Protein backbone atom coordinates (compact mmCIF):
# COMPACT_ATOMS: atom_id res chain seq x y z
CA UNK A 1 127.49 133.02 144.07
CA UNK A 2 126.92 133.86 140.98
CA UNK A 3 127.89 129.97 139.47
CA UNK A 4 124.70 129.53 141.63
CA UNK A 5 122.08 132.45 141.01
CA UNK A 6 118.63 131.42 139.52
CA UNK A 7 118.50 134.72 137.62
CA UNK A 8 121.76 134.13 135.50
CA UNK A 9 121.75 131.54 132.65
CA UNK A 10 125.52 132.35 131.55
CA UNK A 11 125.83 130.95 128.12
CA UNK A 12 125.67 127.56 126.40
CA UNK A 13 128.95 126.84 124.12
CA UNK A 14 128.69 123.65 121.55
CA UNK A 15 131.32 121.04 122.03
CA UNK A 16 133.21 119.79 118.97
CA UNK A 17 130.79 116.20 120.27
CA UNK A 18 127.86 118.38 119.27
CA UNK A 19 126.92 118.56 122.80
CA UNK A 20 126.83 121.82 124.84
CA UNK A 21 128.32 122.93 128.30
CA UNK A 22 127.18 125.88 130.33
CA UNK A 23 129.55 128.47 130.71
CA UNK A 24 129.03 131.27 133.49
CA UNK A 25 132.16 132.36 135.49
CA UNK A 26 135.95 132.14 135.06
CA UNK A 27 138.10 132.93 137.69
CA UNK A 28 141.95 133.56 138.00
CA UNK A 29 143.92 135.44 140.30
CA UNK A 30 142.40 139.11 140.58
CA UNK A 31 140.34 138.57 137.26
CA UNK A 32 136.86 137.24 136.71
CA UNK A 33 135.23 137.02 133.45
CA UNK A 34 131.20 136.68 133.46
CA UNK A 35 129.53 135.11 130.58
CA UNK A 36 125.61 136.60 130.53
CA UNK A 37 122.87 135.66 128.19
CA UNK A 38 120.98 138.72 126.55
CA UNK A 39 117.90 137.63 128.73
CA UNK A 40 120.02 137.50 132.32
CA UNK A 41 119.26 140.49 133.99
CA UNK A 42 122.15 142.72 134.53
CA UNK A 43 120.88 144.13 137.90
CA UNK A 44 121.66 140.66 139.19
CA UNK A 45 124.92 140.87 138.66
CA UNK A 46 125.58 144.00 140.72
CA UNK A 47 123.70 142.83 143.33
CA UNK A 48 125.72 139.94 143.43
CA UNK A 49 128.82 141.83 143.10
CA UNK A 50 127.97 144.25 145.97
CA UNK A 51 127.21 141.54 147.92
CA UNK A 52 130.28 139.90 147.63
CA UNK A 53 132.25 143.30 147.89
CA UNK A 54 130.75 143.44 151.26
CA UNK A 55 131.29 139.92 152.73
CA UNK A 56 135.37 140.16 151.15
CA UNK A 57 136.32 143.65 151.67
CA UNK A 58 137.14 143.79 148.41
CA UNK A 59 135.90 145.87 145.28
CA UNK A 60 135.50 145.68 141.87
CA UNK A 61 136.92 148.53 139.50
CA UNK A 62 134.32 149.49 137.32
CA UNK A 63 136.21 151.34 135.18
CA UNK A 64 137.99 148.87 134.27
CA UNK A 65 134.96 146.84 133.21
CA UNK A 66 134.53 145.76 129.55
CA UNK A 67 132.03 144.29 127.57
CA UNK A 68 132.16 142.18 124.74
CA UNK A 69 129.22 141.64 122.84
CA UNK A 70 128.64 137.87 121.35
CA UNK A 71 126.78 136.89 118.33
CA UNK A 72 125.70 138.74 114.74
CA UNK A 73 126.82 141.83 113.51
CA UNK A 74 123.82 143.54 113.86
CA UNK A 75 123.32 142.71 117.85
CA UNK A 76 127.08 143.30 118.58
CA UNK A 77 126.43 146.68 117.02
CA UNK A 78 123.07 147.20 118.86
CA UNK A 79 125.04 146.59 122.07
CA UNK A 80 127.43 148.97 121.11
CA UNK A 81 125.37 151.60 120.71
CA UNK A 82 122.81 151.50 122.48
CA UNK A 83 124.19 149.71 125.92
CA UNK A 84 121.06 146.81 126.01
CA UNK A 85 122.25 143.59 126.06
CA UNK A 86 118.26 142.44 124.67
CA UNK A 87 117.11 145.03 122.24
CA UNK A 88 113.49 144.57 123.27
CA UNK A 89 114.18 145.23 126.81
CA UNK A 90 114.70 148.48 128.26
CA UNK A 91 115.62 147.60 131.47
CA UNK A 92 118.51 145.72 131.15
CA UNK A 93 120.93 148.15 129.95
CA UNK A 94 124.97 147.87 130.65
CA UNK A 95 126.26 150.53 133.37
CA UNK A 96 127.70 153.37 131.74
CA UNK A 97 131.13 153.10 133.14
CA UNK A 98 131.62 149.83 131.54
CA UNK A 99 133.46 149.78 128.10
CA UNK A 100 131.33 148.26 125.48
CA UNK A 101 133.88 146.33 123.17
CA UNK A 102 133.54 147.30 119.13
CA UNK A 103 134.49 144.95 116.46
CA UNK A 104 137.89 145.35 115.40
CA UNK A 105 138.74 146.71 119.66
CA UNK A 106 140.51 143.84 121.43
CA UNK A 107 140.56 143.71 125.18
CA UNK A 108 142.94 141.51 126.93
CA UNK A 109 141.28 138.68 128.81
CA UNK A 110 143.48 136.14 130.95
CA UNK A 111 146.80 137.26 129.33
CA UNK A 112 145.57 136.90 125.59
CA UNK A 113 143.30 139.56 123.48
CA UNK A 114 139.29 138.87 122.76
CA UNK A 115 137.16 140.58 120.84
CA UNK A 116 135.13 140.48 117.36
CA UNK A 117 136.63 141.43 113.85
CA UNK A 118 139.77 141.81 115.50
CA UNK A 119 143.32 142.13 113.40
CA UNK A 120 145.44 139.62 114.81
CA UNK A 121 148.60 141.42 113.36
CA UNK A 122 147.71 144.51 115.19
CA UNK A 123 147.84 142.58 118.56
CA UNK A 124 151.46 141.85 117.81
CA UNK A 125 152.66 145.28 116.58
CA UNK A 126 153.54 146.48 120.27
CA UNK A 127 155.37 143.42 121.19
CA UNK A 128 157.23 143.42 117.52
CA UNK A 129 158.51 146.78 118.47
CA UNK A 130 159.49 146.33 121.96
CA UNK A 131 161.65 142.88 120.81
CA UNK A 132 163.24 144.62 117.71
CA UNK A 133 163.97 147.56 120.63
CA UNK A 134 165.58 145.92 123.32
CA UNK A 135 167.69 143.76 120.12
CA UNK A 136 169.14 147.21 119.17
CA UNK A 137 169.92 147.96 122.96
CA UNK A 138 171.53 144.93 123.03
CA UNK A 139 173.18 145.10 119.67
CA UNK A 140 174.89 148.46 121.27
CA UNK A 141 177.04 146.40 123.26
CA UNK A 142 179.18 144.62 120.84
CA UNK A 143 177.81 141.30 122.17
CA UNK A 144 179.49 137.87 121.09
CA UNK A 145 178.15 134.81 119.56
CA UNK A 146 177.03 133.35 122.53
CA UNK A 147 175.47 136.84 124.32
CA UNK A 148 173.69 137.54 120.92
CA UNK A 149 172.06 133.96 121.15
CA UNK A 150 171.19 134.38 124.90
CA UNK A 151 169.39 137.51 123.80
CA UNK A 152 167.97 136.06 121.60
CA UNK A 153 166.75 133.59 123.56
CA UNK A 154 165.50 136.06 126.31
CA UNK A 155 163.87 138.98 123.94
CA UNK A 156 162.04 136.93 121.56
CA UNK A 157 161.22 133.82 122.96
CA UNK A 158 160.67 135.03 126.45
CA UNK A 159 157.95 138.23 124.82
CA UNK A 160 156.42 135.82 122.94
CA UNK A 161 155.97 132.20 123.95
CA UNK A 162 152.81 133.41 126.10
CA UNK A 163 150.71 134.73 124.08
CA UNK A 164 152.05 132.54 120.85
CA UNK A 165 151.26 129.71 123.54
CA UNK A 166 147.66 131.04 123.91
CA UNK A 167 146.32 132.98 120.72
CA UNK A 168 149.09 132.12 118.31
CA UNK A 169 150.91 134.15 115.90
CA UNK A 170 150.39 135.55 112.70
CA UNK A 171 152.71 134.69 109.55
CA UNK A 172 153.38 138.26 108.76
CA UNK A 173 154.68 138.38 113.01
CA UNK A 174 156.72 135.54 112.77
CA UNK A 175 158.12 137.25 109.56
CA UNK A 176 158.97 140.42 111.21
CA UNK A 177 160.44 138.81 113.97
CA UNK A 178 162.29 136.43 112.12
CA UNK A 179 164.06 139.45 110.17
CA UNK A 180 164.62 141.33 113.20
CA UNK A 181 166.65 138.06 114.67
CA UNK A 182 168.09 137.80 111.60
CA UNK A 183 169.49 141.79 111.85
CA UNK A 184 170.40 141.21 115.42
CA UNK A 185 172.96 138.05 114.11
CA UNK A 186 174.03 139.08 111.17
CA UNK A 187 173.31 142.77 111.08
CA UNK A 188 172.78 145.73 108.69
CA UNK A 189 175.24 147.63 110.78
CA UNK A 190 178.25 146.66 110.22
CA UNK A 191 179.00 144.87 113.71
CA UNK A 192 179.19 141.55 113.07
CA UNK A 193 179.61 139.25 116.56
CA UNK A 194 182.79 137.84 118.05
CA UNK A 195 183.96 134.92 118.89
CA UNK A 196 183.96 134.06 122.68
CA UNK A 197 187.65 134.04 123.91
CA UNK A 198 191.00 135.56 124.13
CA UNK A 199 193.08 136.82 121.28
C-alpha cells in the first residue's frame, strides 16, 4: 500500500554509479521503516496505516514512533522543533506522539542505531559494560584455560558480532574490549587460569 500510493514520493538515494533509486518502505519482521519526502503529506500515511490496521487486525504503537529528520542542520533542527516536515507548510506537521530524533539521539533501526551527529562510542558504552560484567561473573568461578576462552568466545564475540557486522566498531571499543579480554585471561586479580586436568 503504501510502496504504491500516488501521494508518497519516499526519497531518492544516489548510487555510488551516480544514478538514483527510490526508496519508500522497509519491512522486517514486526518493524517497518517509512522514508517520506518533506513534500509527502503526512496525513497519507495514517490513512494508510489505519487502513491497513483495519484489514490485518493489527496496530501500530505510536508511541513508539520516531522520526529522524534527513538533510542540513538547519531543517533537521526546524523539524525538531517545530514538528513540520516542510517549513512552508503548515499542514503537514508530525503527530505529537511521535519522537522527533535530535542530532547526537540515536534510535535503533533494524538491530543497528541511526541518527544525525551521533557518537559512535556512545552506542557501544552499554554493550562494553555488560561484556566486561558478565567477564567478572565469570571470572568468579575460577574458570580454566579452556572455560575462560569459551567465555570469551560467548561474551564478546557473541554481544558484538551483530552490530560490529552492521555499523562497525569504534577503535576506542575495540580498545576497551580488548583490555577487558585481556583482564579476563590474564587478570589484575590475582587468579590466574588452570590448566584443564587432574593433578
Amino acid at each position: 500500500m503504501i510502496r504504491n500510493s500516488p501521494e508518497l514520493s519516499g526519497m531518492e538515494i544516489k548510487r555510488a554509479d551516480e544514478t538514483s533509486r527510490r526508496v519508500i518502505v522497509s519491512l522486517f519482521a514486526d518493524d517497518t521503516t517509512v522514508y517520506l519526502s518533506r513534500d509527502d503529506p503526512i496525513e497519507a500515511l495514517g490513512d494508510i496505516q489505519e487502513t491497513w490496521c483495519t484489514a490485518s487486525g493489527a496496530r501500530f504503537n505510536k508511541t513508539k514512533t520516531k522520526a529522524v529528520p534527513v538533510g542540513p542542520s538547519e531543517y533537521r533542527r526546524s523539524v525538531k522543533e517545530t514538528g513540520f516536515m516542510d517549513p512552508e507548510n503548515d499542514n503537514n506537521q508530525l503527530p505529537e506522539e511521535v519522537e522527533i530524533m535530535g542530532d547526537g539521539s540515536p534510535t535503533r533501526n533494524l538491530g543497528g542505531y541511526i541518527g544525525n551527529e551521533v557518537n559512535e562510542t556512545e552506542i557501544w558504552l552499554p554493550i562494553s559494560e555488560k561484556v566486561s560484567q558478565a567477564l567478572r561473573q565469570w571470572d568468579r568461578l575460577h574458570p580454566t584455560f579452556q572455560g575462560r576462552m569459551q567465555a570469551s568466545r560467548i561474551e564478546v564475540g557473541g554481544r558484538t558480532q551483530f552490530l560490529t557486522t552492521a555499523q562497525g566498531m569504534p577503535e576506542s571499543t575495540e580498545k576497551t574490549l580488548s583490555k577487558a579480554e585481556r583482564e579476563f585471561f590474564w587478570g589484575n586479580t590475582g587468579s590466574k587460569p588452570r590448566a584443564a586436568g587432574s593433578c
